[in-house]
């Protein structure tokens, strides 16, 4: 279990340290509100789509395809998203914070935390005797859920857009937000290049690959510095209760509920463990950036991101230990 703790800490501690750097830079007036706003734009419109493109354009999605497994994960994500949204809208007094609360409560760090954790637990490189399809199933699920996460979030923010005056404008806003969403564009371009590269058997030039890697590398440092800057001038305000509830939903309610439902649907062993991990991950950096860029409450997003990144090393280790004791982790 120490290996899982070390991996979790090695994955999440850089996020925390970079956010602390953002707090320091803000206090020293080395960055300001304009830098944070523009930094979020660069991450959302350039770095994140590039990261998505990089992960999709060379992926071998045909390596393994467990339709039942993918359908369960996809349907569960959408249903949990809708349930959280309905309950939040019904019980939250601050309606302007509903979208930010929901976005923080269900969006998982699929592209950053999940791959190295799956590699440690299921990759043949670390476990020579393990079925390689288990690791491939986890990575394929990450790709599908990543697309769904951004699509559902686009709908969420379009509906809560204060500029929308009626049903038709809301519907139009949803369509526009999805079509114009830079992440969706990154996914589409990634799929197009994936087909072309596999069909025509060609590789991107080295300079193009190096440029893509450099742009993708901006996501974590720039986004987390902006998170730290936001935490500095927001502090703990009256909406902190939403931060706590969203954190509990993300780190406890979502993975426990997903595991119970998956068990009832017949999933066992490593499949059940993968489902638990996908739902127990901390909040995604991209979720915060999207929230800040599309008019959400940056205070809620930045706070939940920091807390879940800090606590997830311990909560994930706890869940993995429980699953190993119960015999689900093979």
mmCIF file of N, CA, C and O in Angstrom, residues 103-137:
data_model
loop_
_atom_site.group_PDB
_atom_site.id
_atom_site.type_symbol
_atom_site.label_atom_id
_atom_site.label_comp_id
_atom_site.label_asym_id
_atom_site.label_seq_id
_atom_site.Cartn_x
_atom_site.Cartn_y
_atom_site.Cartn_z
ATOM 1 N N UNK A 103 -20.113 21.310 -11.048
ATOM 2 C CA UNK A 103 -18.904 21.083 -11.834
ATOM 3 C C UNK A 103 -17.758 20.580 -10.958
ATOM 4 O O UNK A 103 -16.975 19.715 -11.368
ATOM 5 N N UNK A 104 -17.666 21.107 -9.750
ATOM 6 C CA UNK A 104 -16.604 20.703 -8.834
ATOM 7 C C UNK A 104 -16.865 19.336 -8.225
ATOM 8 O O UNK A 104 -15.928 18.610 -7.873
ATOM 9 N N UNK A 105 -18.144 18.951 -8.102
ATOM 10 C CA UNK A 105 -18.504 17.731 -7.382
ATOM 11 C C UNK A 105 -18.377 16.466 -8.209
ATOM 12 O O UNK A 105 -18.192 15.383 -7.637
ATOM 13 N N UNK A 106 -18.463 16.559 -9.541
ATOM 14 C CA UNK A 106 -18.485 15.323 -10.329
ATOM 15 C C UNK A 106 -17.339 15.190 -11.337
ATOM 16 O O UNK A 106 -17.131 14.118 -11.901
ATOM 17 N N UNK A 107 -16.576 16.262 -11.563
ATOM 18 C CA UNK A 107 -15.505 16.213 -12.574
ATOM 19 C C UNK A 107 -14.232 15.619 -11.979
ATOM 20 O O UNK A 107 -13.668 16.150 -11.029
ATOM 21 N N UNK A 108 -13.759 14.534 -12.534
ATOM 22 C CA UNK A 108 -12.584 13.830 -12.023
ATOM 23 C C UNK A 108 -11.338 14.130 -12.851
ATOM 24 O O UNK A 108 -11.422 14.406 -14.049
ATOM 25 N N UNK A 109 -10.192 14.040 -12.202
ATOM 26 C CA UNK A 109 -8.916 14.279 -12.872
ATOM 27 C C UNK A 109 -8.533 13.049 -13.688
ATOM 28 O O UNK A 109 -7.617 12.294 -13.347
ATOM 29 N N UNK A 110 -9.239 12.867 -14.790
ATOM 30 C CA UNK A 110 -9.092 11.660 -15.596
ATOM 31 C C UNK A 110 -7.784 11.619 -16.383
ATOM 32 O O UNK A 110 -7.183 10.559 -16.546
ATOM 33 N N UNK A 111 -7.357 12.753 -16.895
ATOM 34 C CA UNK A 111 -6.193 12.758 -17.784
ATOM 35 C C UNK A 111 -4.864 12.888 -17.050
ATOM 36 O O UNK A 111 -3.815 12.600 -17.622
ATOM 37 N N UNK A 112 -4.879 13.310 -15.773
ATOM 38 C CA UNK A 112 -3.633 13.556 -15.048
ATOM 39 C C UNK A 112 -3.362 12.499 -13.984
ATOM 40 O O UNK A 112 -2.280 11.918 -13.932
ATOM 41 N N UNK A 113 -4.336 12.219 -13.123
ATOM 42 C CA UNK A 113 -4.125 11.315 -11.998
ATOM 43 C C UNK A 113 -4.383 9.855 -12.369
ATOM 44 O O UNK A 113 -3.654 8.953 -11.944
ATOM 45 N N UNK A 114 -5.414 9.596 -13.176
ATOM 46 C CA UNK A 114 -5.801 8.214 -13.475
ATOM 47 C C UNK A 114 -4.723 7.406 -14.215
ATOM 48 O O UNK A 114 -4.418 6.276 -13.802
ATOM 49 N N UNK A 115 -4.126 7.917 -15.312
ATOM 50 C CA UNK A 115 -3.165 7.083 -16.059
ATOM 51 C C UNK A 115 -1.993 6.554 -15.239
ATOM 52 O O UNK A 115 -1.705 5.357 -15.293
ATOM 53 N N UNK A 116 -1.281 7.406 -14.449
ATOM 54 C CA UNK A 116 -0.164 6.840 -13.672
ATOM 55 C C UNK A 116 -0.624 5.868 -12.592
ATOM 56 O O UNK A 116 0.081 4.904 -12.281
ATOM 57 N N UNK A 117 -1.798 6.110 -12.025
ATOM 58 C CA UNK A 117 -2.321 5.203 -11.001
ATOM 59 C C UNK A 117 -2.676 3.851 -11.618
ATOM 60 O O UNK A 117 -2.366 2.789 -11.068
ATOM 61 N N UNK A 118 -3.314 3.865 -12.790
ATOM 62 C CA UNK A 118 -3.633 2.620 -13.497
ATOM 63 C C UNK A 118 -2.350 1.890 -13.910
ATOM 64 O O UNK A 118 -2.290 0.652 -13.888
ATOM 65 N N UNK A 119 -1.335 2.656 -14.309
ATOM 66 C CA UNK A 119 -0.071 2.035 -14.719
ATOM 67 C C UNK A 119 0.562 1.279 -13.558
ATOM 68 O O UNK A 119 1.086 0.173 -13.732
ATOM 69 N N UNK A 120 0.535 1.873 -12.366
ATOM 70 C CA UNK A 120 1.112 1.216 -11.190
ATOM 71 C C UNK A 120 0.329 -0.034 -10.815
ATOM 72 O O UNK A 120 0.903 -1.067 -10.458
ATOM 73 N N UNK A 121 -1.000 0.024 -10.925
ATOM 74 C CA UNK A 121 -1.842 -1.050 -10.436
ATOM 75 C C UNK A 121 -2.099 -2.156 -11.448
ATOM 76 O O UNK A 121 -2.250 -3.326 -11.071
ATOM 77 N N UNK A 122 -2.156 -1.798 -12.751
ATOM 78 C CA UNK A 122 -2.617 -2.771 -13.740
ATOM 79 C C UNK A 122 -1.693 -2.959 -14.937
ATOM 80 O O UNK A 122 -1.946 -3.845 -15.756
ATOM 81 N N UNK A 123 -0.660 -2.146 -15.091
ATOM 82 C CA UNK A 123 0.191 -2.265 -16.269
ATOM 83 C C UNK A 123 1.064 -3.516 -16.201
ATOM 84 O O UNK A 123 1.636 -3.817 -15.145
ATOM 85 N N UNK A 124 1.186 -4.263 -17.326
ATOM 86 C CA UNK A 124 2.082 -5.432 -17.372
ATOM 87 C C UNK A 124 3.530 -5.063 -17.060
ATOM 88 O O UNK A 124 4.318 -5.926 -16.668
ATOM 89 N N UNK A 125 3.879 -3.785 -17.245
ATOM 90 C CA UNK A 125 5.239 -3.349 -16.947
ATOM 91 C C UNK A 125 5.548 -3.522 -15.464
ATOM 92 O O UNK A 125 6.660 -3.901 -15.083
ATOM 93 N N UNK A 126 4.556 -3.248 -14.605
ATOM 94 C CA UNK A 126 4.733 -3.395 -13.163
ATOM 95 C C UNK A 126 4.260 -4.748 -12.653
ATOM 96 O O UNK A 126 4.702 -5.210 -11.605
ATOM 97 N N UNK A 127 3.347 -5.372 -13.386
ATOM 98 C CA UNK A 127 2.800 -6.676 -12.987
ATOM 99 C C UNK A 127 2.857 -7.603 -14.208
ATOM 100 O O UNK A 127 1.876 -7.701 -14.959
ATOM 101 N N UNK A 128 3.982 -8.279 -14.426
ATOM 102 C CA UNK A 128 4.181 -9.083 -15.639
ATOM 103 C C UNK A 128 3.097 -10.136 -15.885
ATOM 104 O O UNK A 128 2.803 -10.461 -17.036
ATOM 105 N N UNK A 129 2.479 -10.655 -14.841
ATOM 106 C CA UNK A 129 1.500 -11.714 -15.033
ATOM 107 C C UNK A 129 0.076 -11.249 -15.219
ATOM 108 O O UNK A 129 -0.828 -12.064 -15.437
ATOM 109 N N UNK A 130 -0.150 -9.945 -15.163
ATOM 110 C CA UNK A 130 -1.524 -9.429 -15.200
ATOM 111 C C UNK A 130 -2.044 -9.374 -16.637
ATOM 112 O O UNK A 130 -1.270 -9.252 -17.595
ATOM 113 N N UNK A 131 -3.348 -9.472 -16.776
ATOM 114 C CA UNK A 131 -3.987 -9.375 -18.091
ATOM 115 C C UNK A 131 -3.823 -7.941 -18.620
ATOM 116 O O UNK A 131 -4.307 -6.988 -18.000
ATOM 117 N N UNK A 132 -3.140 -7.744 -19.752
ATOM 118 C CA UNK A 132 -2.922 -6.387 -20.276
ATOM 119 C C UNK A 132 -4.211 -5.672 -20.651
ATOM 120 O O UNK A 132 -4.247 -4.442 -20.737
ATOM 121 N N UNK A 133 -5.276 -6.418 -20.884
ATOM 122 C CA UNK A 133 -6.550 -5.801 -21.249
ATOM 123 C C UNK A 133 -7.139 -4.973 -20.103
ATOM 124 O O UNK A 133 -7.924 -4.051 -20.341
ATOM 125 N N UNK A 134 -6.774 -5.306 -18.874
ATOM 126 C CA UNK A 134 -7.309 -4.561 -17.720
ATOM 127 C C UNK A 134 -6.839 -3.113 -17.775
ATOM 128 O O UNK A 134 -7.623 -2.170 -17.633
ATOM 129 N N UNK A 135 -5.537 -2.934 -18.002
ATOM 130 C CA UNK A 135 -4.984 -1.576 -18.095
ATOM 131 C C UNK A 135 -5.574 -0.835 -19.294
ATOM 132 O O UNK A 135 -5.944 0.337 -19.199
ATOM 133 N N UNK A 136 -5.693 -1.552 -20.424
ATOM 134 C CA UNK A 136 -6.241 -0.926 -21.633
ATOM 135 C C UNK A 136 -7.683 -0.504 -21.422
ATOM 136 O O UNK A 136 -8.109 0.562 -21.886
ATOM 137 N N UNK A 137 -8.476 -1.325 -20.719
ATOM 138 C CA UNK A 137 -9.872 -0.974 -20.437
ATOM 139 C C UNK A 137 -9.959 0.297 -19.608
ATOM 140 O O UNK A 137 -10.823 1.144 -19.826
#
